[in-house]
């Protein structure tokens, strides 16, 4: 494994999982940039010699995706030199290893790489949208992506929030209401990993909604005490000093200055003058959730998640272009 954070973390987690599964003998060997004999006891060739001498038979390689381009040829050549690429050895490669890149797209072809990959296994996450449709059923994420080209408002949004300014290197733009937009989304695939990022963002948003719904306090009962004039006056001074949001939170806290010095009963109904100062004040519901975050009146607020969702599409759009 590589000596960076990715490789070290992978090795440690693998050890923990393997021991839990009942594996009694696990050995780790570390390689380090620049991967060659410049760093003798951490070079690919040195570790391959160790593997040969210690008679390992199943070997997992964990290095970050950006290092494969340099490490893979060294790995394959060393395996050929020490004879560790035969049928007696099982190699597992972790990370973003593109078999097409190493077996078909390289010119001239490296025969050692081809031989090394024969019978090797790859551990990686794959977006469902890269798998051919089964029985004509295309991945829902990819279906949604394909349809974006026919949505001028979406394409215009992507163009508008593009952080790369027009005329700068890497800038790309498509006329919103054009055949080019439709063709782009129909022919270009999302960036690998986009489906996982999208699912993760939406899972957080849906979880937040569920949490709000579960922890949502009861609405005020009829006849609940109104904020007194003294409280209203203190609230007005508070808003001038620290703003509406901070003072609204103070109205819910019995230890706040508003409660201690302004005679504000936590959860009291705001007066008209208080609402005039802070129009959104009545949108707040009495009480807080388990993390102390003040509730809003809406049943489910996904604003932040939606913003990140647009970022995801922008990220996919830029890289793919």
PDB file of C-alpha atoms in Angstrom:
ATOM      1  CA  UNK A   1       0.000   0.000   0.000  1.00  0.00           C
ATOM      2  CA  UNK A   2       1.072   3.587  -0.544  1.00  0.00           C
ATOM      3  CA  UNK A   3       2.418   5.554   2.403  1.00  0.00           C
ATOM      4  CA  UNK A   4      -0.112   8.371   1.993  1.00  0.00           C
ATOM      5  CA  UNK A   5      -3.366   8.772   3.900  1.00  0.00           C
ATOM      6  CA  UNK A   6      -5.371   6.725   1.376  1.00  0.00           C
ATOM      7  CA  UNK A   7      -3.098   3.686   1.431  1.00  0.00           C
ATOM      8  CA  UNK A   8      -2.521   3.752   5.192  1.00  0.00           C
ATOM      9  CA  UNK A   9      -6.229   4.028   5.962  1.00  0.00           C
ATOM     10  CA  UNK A  10      -7.058   1.236   3.509  1.00  0.00           C
ATOM     11  CA  UNK A  11      -4.453  -1.074   5.060  1.00  0.00           C
ATOM     12  CA  UNK A  12      -5.610  -0.411   8.623  1.00  0.00           C
ATOM     13  CA  UNK A  13      -9.275  -0.956   7.798  1.00  0.00           C
ATOM     14  CA  UNK A  14      -8.504  -4.129   5.850  1.00  0.00           C
ATOM     15  CA  UNK A  15      -6.589  -5.553   8.801  1.00  0.00           C
ATOM     16  CA  UNK A  16      -9.512  -4.879  11.125  1.00  0.00           C
ATOM     17  CA  UNK A  17     -12.037  -6.465   8.767  1.00  0.00           C
ATOM     18  CA  UNK A  18      -9.810  -9.467   8.012  1.00  0.00           C
ATOM     19  CA  UNK A  19      -9.241 -10.214  11.698  1.00  0.00           C
ATOM     20  CA  UNK A  20     -12.980  -9.980  12.343  1.00  0.00           C
ATOM     21  CA  UNK A  21     -13.523 -12.464   9.507  1.00  0.00           C
ATOM     22  CA  UNK A  22     -11.054 -14.923  11.044  1.00  0.00           C
ATOM     23  CA  UNK A  23      -7.900 -14.340   8.996  1.00  0.00           C
ATOM     24  CA  UNK A  24      -4.923 -15.105  11.213  1.00  0.00           C
ATOM     25  CA  UNK A  25      -2.007 -14.007   9.032  1.00  0.00           C
ATOM     26  CA  UNK A  26      -1.988 -10.577   7.422  1.00  0.00           C
ATOM     27  CA  UNK A  27       1.201  -8.810   6.368  1.00  0.00           C
ATOM     28  CA  UNK A  28       1.497  -5.219   5.147  1.00  0.00           C
ATOM     29  CA  UNK A  29       4.211  -3.784   2.951  1.00  0.00           C
ATOM     30  CA  UNK A  30       4.559  -0.082   2.226  1.00  0.00           C
ATOM     31  CA  UNK A  31       5.658   1.662  -0.971  1.00  0.00           C
ATOM     32  CA  UNK A  32       6.444   5.342  -1.231  1.00  0.00           C
ATOM     33  CA  UNK A  33       6.895   8.001  -3.904  1.00  0.00           C
ATOM     34  CA  UNK A  34       8.837   8.136  -6.205  1.00  0.00           C
ATOM     35  CA  UNK A  35       8.239   4.327  -6.186  1.00  0.00           C
ATOM     36  CA  UNK A  36      11.686   3.516  -7.610  1.00  0.00           C
ATOM     37  CA  UNK A  37      15.115   2.592  -6.193  1.00  0.00           C
ATOM     38  CA  UNK A  38      15.669   6.254  -5.268  1.00  0.00           C
ATOM     39  CA  UNK A  39      13.815   5.170  -2.131  1.00  0.00           C
ATOM     40  CA  UNK A  40      15.317   1.625  -1.856  1.00  0.00           C
ATOM     41  CA  UNK A  41      13.297  -0.015   0.927  1.00  0.00           C
ATOM     42  CA  UNK A  42      10.038   1.562  -0.244  1.00  0.00           C
ATOM     43  CA  UNK A  43      10.328   0.984  -3.989  1.00  0.00           C
ATOM     44  CA  UNK A  44       7.911  -1.203  -5.976  1.00  0.00           C
ATOM     45  CA  UNK A  45      10.767  -3.482  -7.027  1.00  0.00           C
ATOM     46  CA  UNK A  46      12.029  -3.940  -3.454  1.00  0.00           C
ATOM     47  CA  UNK A  47       8.558  -4.837  -2.133  1.00  0.00           C
ATOM     48  CA  UNK A  48       8.023  -7.274  -5.025  1.00  0.00           C
ATOM     49  CA  UNK A  49      11.236  -9.045  -3.971  1.00  0.00           C
ATOM     50  CA  UNK A  50       9.900  -9.185  -0.391  1.00  0.00           C
ATOM     51  CA  UNK A  51       6.634 -10.695  -1.643  1.00  0.00           C
ATOM     52  CA  UNK A  52       8.581 -13.349  -3.561  1.00  0.00           C
ATOM     53  CA  UNK A  53      10.861 -14.245  -0.634  1.00  0.00           C
ATOM     54  CA  UNK A  54       8.068 -14.349   1.970  1.00  0.00           C
ATOM     55  CA  UNK A  55       6.027 -16.558  -0.321  1.00  0.00           C
ATOM     56  CA  UNK A  56       2.851 -14.466  -0.314  1.00  0.00           C
ATOM     57  CA  UNK A  57       0.219 -15.755  -2.708  1.00  0.00           C
ATOM     58  CA  UNK A  58      -2.732 -13.372  -2.376  1.00  0.00           C
ATOM     59  CA  UNK A  59      -1.749  -9.709  -2.648  1.00  0.00           C
ATOM     60  CA  UNK A  60      -3.957  -6.612  -2.523  1.00  0.00           C
ATOM     61  CA  UNK A  61      -2.583  -3.330  -3.878  1.00  0.00           C
ATOM     62  CA  UNK A  62      -4.060  -0.120  -2.405  1.00  0.00           C
ATOM     63  CA  UNK A  63      -2.791   3.153  -3.879  1.00  0.00           C
ATOM     64  CA  UNK A  64      -4.607   6.408  -4.756  1.00  0.00           C
ATOM     65  CA  UNK A  65      -6.044   6.783  -8.251  1.00  0.00           C
ATOM     66  CA  UNK A  66      -3.616   9.508  -9.293  1.00  0.00           C
ATOM     67  CA  UNK A  67      -0.614   7.201  -8.692  1.00  0.00           C
ATOM     68  CA  UNK A  68      -1.720   4.283 -10.859  1.00  0.00           C
ATOM     69  CA  UNK A  69      -0.326   5.821 -14.020  1.00  0.00           C
ATOM     70  CA  UNK A  70       3.196   5.721 -12.552  1.00  0.00           C
ATOM     71  CA  UNK A  71       2.953   2.647 -10.339  1.00  0.00           C
ATOM     72  CA  UNK A  72       1.170   0.158 -12.595  1.00  0.00           C
ATOM     73  CA  UNK A  73       3.939  -0.251 -15.213  1.00  0.00           C
ATOM     74  CA  UNK A  74       6.516  -0.572 -12.411  1.00  0.00           C
ATOM     75  CA  UNK A  75       4.342  -3.148 -10.676  1.00  0.00           C
ATOM     76  CA  UNK A  76       3.832  -5.228 -13.816  1.00  0.00           C
ATOM     77  CA  UNK A  77       7.525  -5.123 -14.779  1.00  0.00           C
ATOM     78  CA  UNK A  78       8.631  -6.132 -11.267  1.00  0.00           C
ATOM     79  CA  UNK A  79       6.110  -8.984 -11.186  1.00  0.00           C
ATOM     80  CA  UNK A  80       7.524 -10.262 -14.475  1.00  0.00           C
ATOM     81  CA  UNK A  81      11.089  -9.974 -13.188  1.00  0.00           C
ATOM     82  CA  UNK A  82      10.431 -11.886  -9.957  1.00  0.00           C
ATOM     83  CA  UNK A  83       7.926 -14.328 -11.424  1.00  0.00           C
ATOM     84  CA  UNK A  84       5.007 -13.257  -9.241  1.00  0.00           C
ATOM     85  CA  UNK A  85       2.510 -12.903 -12.085  1.00  0.00           C
ATOM     86  CA  UNK A  86       1.808 -16.564 -12.702  1.00  0.00           C
ATOM     87  CA  UNK A  87      -1.126 -18.804 -11.825  1.00  0.00           C
ATOM     88  CA  UNK A  88       0.155 -19.319  -8.281  1.00  0.00           C
ATOM     89  CA  UNK A  89      -0.495 -15.658  -7.435  1.00  0.00           C
ATOM     90  CA  UNK A  90      -3.769 -13.788  -6.981  1.00  0.00           C
ATOM     91  CA  UNK A  91      -3.555  -9.995  -7.319  1.00  0.00           C
ATOM     92  CA  UNK A  92      -6.362  -7.715  -6.121  1.00  0.00           C
ATOM     93  CA  UNK A  93      -6.306  -4.052  -7.119  1.00  0.00           C
ATOM     94  CA  UNK A  94      -8.218  -1.487  -5.061  1.00  0.00           C
ATOM     95  CA  UNK A  95      -9.304   1.892  -6.399  1.00  0.00           C
ATOM     96  CA  UNK A  96     -10.170   3.439  -9.745  1.00  0.00           C
ATOM     97  CA  UNK A  97      -8.394   1.041 -12.084  1.00  0.00           C
ATOM     98  CA  UNK A  98      -9.731   1.269 -15.632  1.00  0.00           C
ATOM     99  CA  UNK A  99      -9.060  -2.040 -17.391  1.00  0.00           C
ATOM    100  CA  UNK A 100      -9.787  -0.543 -20.818  1.00  0.00           C
ATOM    101  CA  UNK A 101      -7.110   2.071 -20.228  1.00  0.00           C
ATOM    102  CA  UNK A 102      -4.459  -0.527 -19.491  1.00  0.00           C
ATOM    103  CA  UNK A 103      -5.414  -3.285 -21.916  1.00  0.00           C
ATOM    104  CA  UNK A 104      -6.753  -1.484 -24.974  1.00  0.00           C
ATOM    105  CA  UNK A 105      -5.997   2.239 -24.924  1.00  0.00           C
ATOM    106  CA  UNK A 106      -2.248   2.114 -24.332  1.00  0.00           C
ATOM    107  CA  UNK A 107       0.053   2.339 -27.346  1.00  0.00           C
ATOM    108  CA  UNK A 108       2.352   0.514 -27.535  1.00  0.00           C
ATOM    109  CA  UNK A 109       0.769  -2.180 -25.369  1.00  0.00           C
ATOM    110  CA  UNK A 110       2.764  -3.272 -22.326  1.00  0.00           C
ATOM    111  CA  UNK A 111       2.752  -7.086 -22.443  1.00  0.00           C
ATOM    112  CA  UNK A 112       3.768  -7.275 -18.784  1.00  0.00           C
ATOM    113  CA  UNK A 113       0.650  -5.325 -17.797  1.00  0.00           C
ATOM    114  CA  UNK A 114      -1.547  -7.592 -19.918  1.00  0.00           C
ATOM    115  CA  UNK A 115       0.008 -10.658 -18.304  1.00  0.00           C
ATOM    116  CA  UNK A 116      -0.270  -9.188 -14.810  1.00  0.00           C
ATOM    117  CA  UNK A 117      -3.970  -8.420 -15.236  1.00  0.00           C
ATOM    118  CA  UNK A 118      -4.810 -11.941 -16.385  1.00  0.00           C
ATOM    119  CA  UNK A 119      -6.805 -13.408 -13.512  1.00  0.00           C
ATOM    120  CA  UNK A 120      -6.446 -10.286 -11.354  1.00  0.00           C
ATOM    121  CA  UNK A 121      -9.393  -8.912  -9.407  1.00  0.00           C
ATOM    122  CA  UNK A 122     -10.464  -5.310  -9.005  1.00  0.00           C
ATOM    123  CA  UNK A 123     -12.223  -3.838  -5.951  1.00  0.00           C
ATOM    124  CA  UNK A 124     -13.948  -0.585  -6.808  1.00  0.00           C
ATOM    125  CA  UNK A 125     -17.275   1.173  -6.783  1.00  0.00           C
ATOM    126  CA  UNK A 126     -19.050   1.439 -10.131  1.00  0.00           C
ATOM    127  CA  UNK A 127     -21.965   3.728 -10.912  1.00  0.00           C
ATOM    128  CA  UNK A 128     -24.932   1.761 -12.113  1.00  0.00           C
ATOM    129  CA  UNK A 129     -25.237   4.042 -15.135  1.00  0.00           C
ATOM    130  CA  UNK A 130     -22.025   2.638 -16.665  1.00  0.00           C
ATOM    131  CA  UNK A 131     -23.492  -0.874 -16.742  1.00  0.00           C
ATOM    132  CA  UNK A 132     -25.371  -1.709 -19.975  1.00  0.00           C
ATOM    133  CA  UNK A 133     -29.150  -1.591 -19.672  1.00  0.00           C
ATOM    134  CA  UNK A 134     -30.733  -4.914 -18.745  1.00  0.00           C
ATOM    135  CA  UNK A 135     -33.943  -5.796 -20.606  1.00  0.00           C
ATOM    136  CA  UNK A 136     -34.063  -2.233 -21.906  1.00  0.00           C
ATOM    137  CA  UNK A 137     -34.267  -0.780 -18.374  1.00  0.00           C
ATOM    138  CA  UNK A 138     -31.822   2.125 -18.230  1.00  0.00           C
ATOM    139  CA  UNK A 139     -30.508   3.375 -14.890  1.00  0.00           C
ATOM    140  CA  UNK A 140     -32.944   6.007 -13.440  1.00  0.00           C
ATOM    141  CA  UNK A 141     -30.056   8.390 -12.654  1.00  0.00           C
ATOM    142  CA  UNK A 142     -28.869   8.211 -16.260  1.00  0.00           C
ATOM    143  CA  UNK A 143     -32.444   8.649 -17.530  1.00  0.00           C
ATOM    144  CA  UNK A 144     -32.740  11.851 -15.514  1.00  0.00           C
ATOM    145  CA  UNK A 145     -29.350  13.021 -16.773  1.00  0.00           C
ATOM    146  CA  UNK A 146     -30.313  12.399 -20.405  1.00  0.00           C
ATOM    147  CA  UNK A 147     -33.486  14.429 -19.984  1.00  0.00           C
ATOM    148  CA  UNK A 148     -31.623  17.526 -18.721  1.00  0.00           C
ATOM    149  CA  UNK A 149     -30.687  18.590 -22.245  1.00  0.00           C
ATOM    150  CA  UNK A 150     -34.374  19.144 -23.008  1.00  0.00           C
ATOM    151  CA  UNK A 151     -34.752  21.421 -20.001  1.00  0.00           C
ATOM    152  CA  UNK A 152     -33.581  24.922 -21.057  1.00  0.00           C
ATOM    153  CA  UNK A 153     -33.973  26.357 -17.552  1.00  0.00           C
ATOM    154  CA  UNK A 154     -31.641  23.718 -16.124  1.00  0.00           C
ATOM    155  CA  UNK A 155     -29.003  24.225 -18.835  1.00  0.00           C
ATOM    156  CA  UNK A 156     -29.237  27.978 -18.321  1.00  0.00           C
ATOM    157  CA  UNK A 157     -28.755  27.465 -14.581  1.00  0.00           C
ATOM    158  CA  UNK A 158     -25.602  25.417 -15.160  1.00  0.00           C
ATOM    159  CA  UNK A 159     -24.247  28.089 -17.509  1.00  0.00           C
ATOM    160  CA  UNK A 160     -25.083  30.833 -15.041  1.00  0.00           C
ATOM    161  CA  UNK A 161     -23.380  29.327 -11.991  1.00  0.00           C
ATOM    162  CA  UNK A 162     -20.287  28.169 -13.886  1.00  0.00           C
ATOM    163  CA  UNK A 163     -17.384  29.435 -11.718  1.00  0.00           C
ATOM    164  CA  UNK A 164     -15.063  29.607 -14.748  1.00  0.00           C
ATOM    165  CA  UNK A 165     -15.465  32.972 -16.418  1.00  0.00           C
ATOM    166  CA  UNK A 166     -15.980  33.264 -20.159  1.00  0.00           C
ATOM    167  CA  UNK A 167     -12.692  33.471 -22.022  1.00  0.00           C
ATOM    168  CA  UNK A 168     -10.783  31.646 -19.276  1.00  0.00           C
ATOM    169  CA  UNK A 169      -9.130  28.272 -19.741  1.00  0.00           C
ATOM    170  CA  UNK A 170     -11.597  25.419 -19.225  1.00  0.00           C
ATOM    171  CA  UNK A 171     -14.687  27.543 -19.872  1.00  0.00           C
ATOM    172  CA  UNK A 172     -17.530  25.687 -21.567  1.00  0.00           C
ATOM    173  CA  UNK A 173     -21.048  26.799 -22.334  1.00  0.00           C
ATOM    174  CA  UNK A 174     -23.984  25.443 -24.331  1.00  0.00           C
ATOM    175  CA  UNK A 175     -26.931  27.499 -25.604  1.00  0.00           C
ATOM    176  CA  UNK A 176     -29.800  26.573 -23.299  1.00  0.00           C
ATOM    177  CA  UNK A 177     -32.513  26.075 -25.895  1.00  0.00           C
ATOM    178  CA  UNK A 178     -30.566  24.295 -28.624  1.00  0.00           C
ATOM    179  CA  UNK A 179     -29.920  20.902 -30.179  1.00  0.00           C
ATOM    180  CA  UNK A 180     -26.352  21.101 -28.832  1.00  0.00           C
ATOM    181  CA  UNK A 181     -27.606  20.941 -25.246  1.00  0.00           C
ATOM    182  CA  UNK A 182     -29.769  17.937 -25.985  1.00  0.00           C
ATOM    183  CA  UNK A 183     -26.935  16.188 -27.834  1.00  0.00           C
ATOM    184  CA  UNK A 184     -24.479  16.841 -25.009  1.00  0.00           C
ATOM    185  CA  UNK A 185     -26.611  15.210 -22.319  1.00  0.00           C
ATOM    186  CA  UNK A 186     -27.586  12.356 -24.607  1.00  0.00           C
ATOM    187  CA  UNK A 187     -24.011  11.454 -25.574  1.00  0.00           C
ATOM    188  CA  UNK A 188     -21.844  12.447 -22.587  1.00  0.00           C
ATOM    189  CA  UNK A 189     -21.922  10.377 -19.405  1.00  0.00           C
ATOM    190  CA  UNK A 190     -21.865  11.915 -15.925  1.00  0.00           C
ATOM    191  CA  UNK A 191     -18.560  11.943 -14.098  1.00  0.00           C
ATOM    192  CA  UNK A 192     -17.770   8.584 -12.394  1.00  0.00           C
ATOM    193  CA  UNK A 193     -18.967   8.752  -8.814  1.00  0.00           C
ATOM    194  CA  UNK A 194     -21.679  11.316  -9.547  1.00  0.00           C
ATOM    195  CA  UNK A 195     -24.451   8.854  -8.698  1.00  0.00           C
ATOM    196  CA  UNK A 196     -22.913   8.095  -5.299  1.00  0.00           C
ATOM    197  CA  UNK A 197     -22.451  11.791  -4.507  1.00  0.00           C
ATOM    198  CA  UNK A 198     -26.041  12.526  -5.494  1.00  0.00           C
ATOM    199  CA  UNK A 199     -27.380   9.674  -3.334  1.00  0.00           C
ATOM    200  CA  UNK A 200     -25.271  10.808  -0.376  1.00  0.00           C
ATOM    201  CA  UNK A 201     -26.473  14.410  -0.600  1.00  0.00           C
ATOM    202  CA  UNK A 202     -30.120  13.449  -0.931  1.00  0.00           C
ATOM    203  CA  UNK A 203     -29.802  10.927   1.919  1.00  0.00           C
ATOM    204  CA  UNK A 204     -28.557  13.708   4.199  1.00  0.00           C
ATOM    205  CA  UNK A 205     -31.429  15.954   3.100  1.00  0.00           C
ATOM    206  CA  UNK A 206     -34.071  13.285   3.614  1.00  0.00           C
ATOM    207  CA  UNK A 207     -32.532  12.403   6.967  1.00  0.00           C
ATOM    208  CA  UNK A 208     -32.744  16.040   8.031  1.00  0.00           C
ATOM    209  CA  UNK A 209     -36.402  16.116   7.033  1.00  0.00           C
ATOM    210  CA  UNK A 210     -37.145  12.969   9.001  1.00  0.00           C
ATOM    211  CA  UNK A 211     -35.330  14.367  12.011  1.00  0.00           C
ATOM    212  CA  UNK A 212     -37.327  17.590  11.838  1.00  0.00           C
ATOM    213  CA  UNK A 213     -40.568  15.689  11.586  1.00  0.00           C
ATOM    214  CA  UNK A 214     -39.673  13.352  14.467  1.00  0.00           C
ATOM    215  CA  UNK A 215     -38.412  16.059  16.814  1.00  0.00           C
ATOM    216  CA  UNK A 216     -40.924  18.729  15.809  1.00  0.00           C
ATOM    217  CA  UNK A 217     -42.443  20.166  19.007  1.00  0.00           C
ATOM    218  CA  UNK A 218     -46.119  20.712  19.528  1.00  0.00           C
ATOM    219  CA  UNK A 219     -47.716  23.894  18.223  1.00  0.00           C
ATOM    220  CA  UNK A 220     -48.596  26.547  20.729  1.00  0.00           C
ATOM    221  CA  UNK A 221     -51.725  25.912  22.688  1.00  0.00           C
ATOM    222  CA  UNK A 222     -54.549  28.444  22.633  1.00  0.00           C
ATOM    223  CA  UNK A 223     -54.051  31.020  25.361  1.00  0.00           C
ATOM    224  CA  UNK A 224     -50.266  30.601  25.568  1.00  0.00           C
ATOM    225  CA  UNK A 225     -48.650  33.569  27.293  1.00  0.00           C
ATOM    226  CA  UNK A 226     -47.743  36.543  25.125  1.00  0.00           C
ATOM    227  CA  UNK A 227     -44.411  38.335  25.392  1.00  0.00           C
ATOM    228  CA  UNK A 228     -44.719  41.230  27.851  1.00  0.00           C
ATOM    229  CA  UNK A 229     -43.997  44.858  26.928  1.00  0.00           C
ATOM    230  CA  UNK A 230     -40.759  44.712  28.910  1.00  0.00           C
ATOM    231  CA  UNK A 231     -39.709  41.695  26.864  1.00  0.00           C
ATOM    232  CA  UNK A 232     -40.664  43.481  23.664  1.00  0.00           C
ATOM    233  CA  UNK A 233     -38.501  46.489  24.574  1.00  0.00           C
ATOM    234  CA  UNK A 234     -35.525  44.317  25.473  1.00  0.00           C
ATOM    235  CA  UNK A 235     -36.017  42.370  22.250  1.00  0.00           C
ATOM    236  CA  UNK A 236     -35.894  45.599  20.239  1.00  0.00           C
ATOM    237  CA  UNK A 237     -32.558  46.530  21.852  1.00  0.00           C
ATOM    238  CA  UNK A 238     -31.279  43.007  21.294  1.00  0.00           C
ATOM    239  CA  UNK A 239     -32.058  43.174  17.552  1.00  0.00           C
ATOM    240  CA  UNK A 240     -30.178  46.450  17.233  1.00  0.00           C
ATOM    241  CA  UNK A 241     -27.116  44.882  18.854  1.00  0.00           C
ATOM    242  CA  UNK A 242     -26.909  41.320  17.472  1.00  0.00           C
ATOM    243  CA  UNK A 243     -29.679  40.860  14.879  1.00  0.00           C
ATOM    244  CA  UNK A 244     -32.931  38.923  14.556  1.00  0.00           C
ATOM    245  CA  UNK A 245     -31.641  35.362  14.404  1.00  0.00           C
ATOM    246  CA  UNK A 246     -29.617  35.551  17.600  1.00  0.00           C
ATOM    247  CA  UNK A 247     -32.454  37.274  19.479  1.00  0.00           C
ATOM    248  CA  UNK A 248     -35.026  34.757  18.208  1.00  0.00           C
ATOM    249  CA  UNK A 249     -32.888  32.000  19.706  1.00  0.00           C
ATOM    250  CA  UNK A 250     -32.710  33.965  22.934  1.00  0.00           C
ATOM    251  CA  UNK A 251     -36.512  33.910  23.154  1.00  0.00           C
ATOM    252  CA  UNK A 252     -36.324  30.110  23.425  1.00  0.00           C
ATOM    253  CA  UNK A 253     -33.605  29.977  26.076  1.00  0.00           C
ATOM    254  CA  UNK A 254     -34.458  30.474  29.733  1.00  0.00           C
ATOM    255  CA  UNK A 255     -30.813  31.322  30.483  1.00  0.00           C
ATOM    256  CA  UNK A 256     -30.562  34.096  27.891  1.00  0.00           C
ATOM    257  CA  UNK A 257     -30.379  37.777  28.766  1.00  0.00           C
ATOM    258  CA  UNK A 258     -33.818  38.255  27.290  1.00  0.00           C
ATOM    259  CA  UNK A 259     -35.228  35.775  29.799  1.00  0.00           C
ATOM    260  CA  UNK A 260     -33.164  36.926  32.779  1.00  0.00           C
ATOM    261  CA  UNK A 261     -33.230  40.701  32.280  1.00  0.00           C
ATOM    262  CA  UNK A 262     -36.097  41.261  29.877  1.00  0.00           C
ATOM    263  CA  UNK A 263     -38.759  39.162  31.597  1.00  0.00           C
ATOM    264  CA  UNK A 264     -39.195  37.107  28.417  1.00  0.00           C
ATOM    265  CA  UNK A 265     -40.925  33.803  29.073  1.00  0.00           C
ATOM    266  CA  UNK A 266     -39.290  31.148  26.849  1.00  0.00           C
ATOM    267  CA  UNK A 267     -41.708  30.385  24.032  1.00  0.00           C
ATOM    268  CA  UNK A 268     -43.894  33.458  24.534  1.00  0.00           C
ATOM    269  CA  UNK A 269     -45.956  34.663  21.573  1.00  0.00           C
ATOM    270  CA  UNK A 270     -44.192  37.646  19.897  1.00  0.00           C
ATOM    271  CA  UNK A 271     -45.940  41.008  19.962  1.00  0.00           C
ATOM    272  CA  UNK A 272     -46.743  42.907  16.763  1.00  0.00           C
ATOM    273  CA  UNK A 273     -43.892  45.340  17.396  1.00  0.00           C
ATOM    274  CA  UNK A 274     -41.441  42.423  17.717  1.00  0.00           C
ATOM    275  CA  UNK A 275     -42.669  40.924  14.448  1.00  0.00           C
ATOM    276  CA  UNK A 276     -42.348  44.346  12.842  1.00  0.00           C
ATOM    277  CA  UNK A 277     -38.674  44.304  13.802  1.00  0.00           C
ATOM    278  CA  UNK A 278     -38.183  40.706  12.626  1.00  0.00           C
ATOM    279  CA  UNK A 279     -40.848  39.623  10.080  1.00  0.00           C
ATOM    280  CA  UNK A 280     -39.777  35.955  10.197  1.00  0.00           C
ATOM    281  CA  UNK A 281     -40.062  35.734  13.968  1.00  0.00           C
ATOM    282  CA  UNK A 282     -43.407  33.914  13.929  1.00  0.00           C
ATOM    283  CA  UNK A 283     -41.993  31.299  11.566  1.00  0.00           C
ATOM    284  CA  UNK A 284     -40.074  29.929  14.514  1.00  0.00           C
ATOM    285  CA  UNK A 285     -41.751  27.241  16.571  1.00  0.00           C
ATOM    286  CA  UNK A 286     -41.301  26.979  20.305  1.00  0.00           C
ATOM    287  CA  UNK A 287     -38.495  24.562  21.193  1.00  0.00           C
ATOM    288  CA  UNK A 288     -35.327  23.177  19.667  1.00  0.00           C
ATOM    289  CA  UNK A 289     -34.246  19.807  18.367  1.00  0.00           C
ATOM    290  CA  UNK A 290     -31.639  17.537  19.945  1.00  0.00           C
ATOM    291  CA  UNK A 291     -28.761  19.591  18.544  1.00  0.00           C
ATOM    292  CA  UNK A 292     -30.168  22.894  19.758  1.00  0.00           C
ATOM    293  CA  UNK A 293     -31.050  24.130  16.276  1.00  0.00           C
ATOM    294  CA  UNK A 294     -34.200  26.227  16.165  1.00  0.00           C
ATOM    295  CA  UNK A 295     -37.020  24.735  14.109  1.00  0.00           C
ATOM    296  CA  UNK A 296     -38.633  26.446  11.162  1.00  0.00           C
ATOM    297  CA  UNK A 297     -42.353  26.144  10.540  1.00  0.00           C
ATOM    298  CA  UNK A 298     -42.000  24.351   7.203  1.00  0.00           C
ATOM    299  CA  UNK A 299     -42.573  20.607   7.295  1.00  0.00           C
ATOM    300  CA  UNK A 300     -39.363  19.858   5.428  1.00  0.00           C
ATOM    301  CA  UNK A 301     -36.609  22.230   4.319  1.00  0.00           C
ATOM    302  CA  UNK A 302     -34.181  20.887   1.699  1.00  0.00           C
ATOM    303  CA  UNK A 303     -32.597  24.151   0.634  1.00  0.00           C
ATOM    304  CA  UNK A 304     -28.956  23.254   1.388  1.00  0.00           C
ATOM    305  CA  UNK A 305     -29.318  19.797  -0.167  1.00  0.00           C
ATOM    306  CA  UNK A 306     -30.766  21.249  -3.353  1.00  0.00           C
ATOM    307  CA  UNK A 307     -27.895  23.734  -3.588  1.00  0.00           C
ATOM    308  CA  UNK A 308     -25.387  20.910  -3.363  1.00  0.00           C
ATOM    309  CA  UNK A 309     -27.394  18.967  -5.931  1.00  0.00           C
ATOM    310  CA  UNK A 310     -26.909  21.812  -8.418  1.00  0.00           C
ATOM    311  CA  UNK A 311     -23.204  21.825  -7.567  1.00  0.00           C
ATOM    312  CA  UNK A 312     -23.016  18.120  -8.371  1.00  0.00           C
ATOM    313  CA  UNK A 313     -24.526  18.627 -11.801  1.00  0.00           C
ATOM    314  CA  UNK A 314     -22.191  21.557 -12.423  1.00  0.00           C
ATOM    315  CA  UNK A 315     -19.201  19.477 -11.366  1.00  0.00           C
ATOM    316  CA  UNK A 316     -20.250  16.628 -13.652  1.00  0.00           C
ATOM    317  CA  UNK A 317     -20.937  19.040 -16.493  1.00  0.00           C
ATOM    318  CA  UNK A 318     -17.554  20.762 -16.261  1.00  0.00           C
ATOM    319  CA  UNK A 319     -15.419  17.644 -16.011  1.00  0.00           C
ATOM    320  CA  UNK A 320     -17.284  15.825 -18.769  1.00  0.00           C
ATOM    321  CA  UNK A 321     -16.990  18.758 -21.134  1.00  0.00           C
TER     322      UNK A 321
END
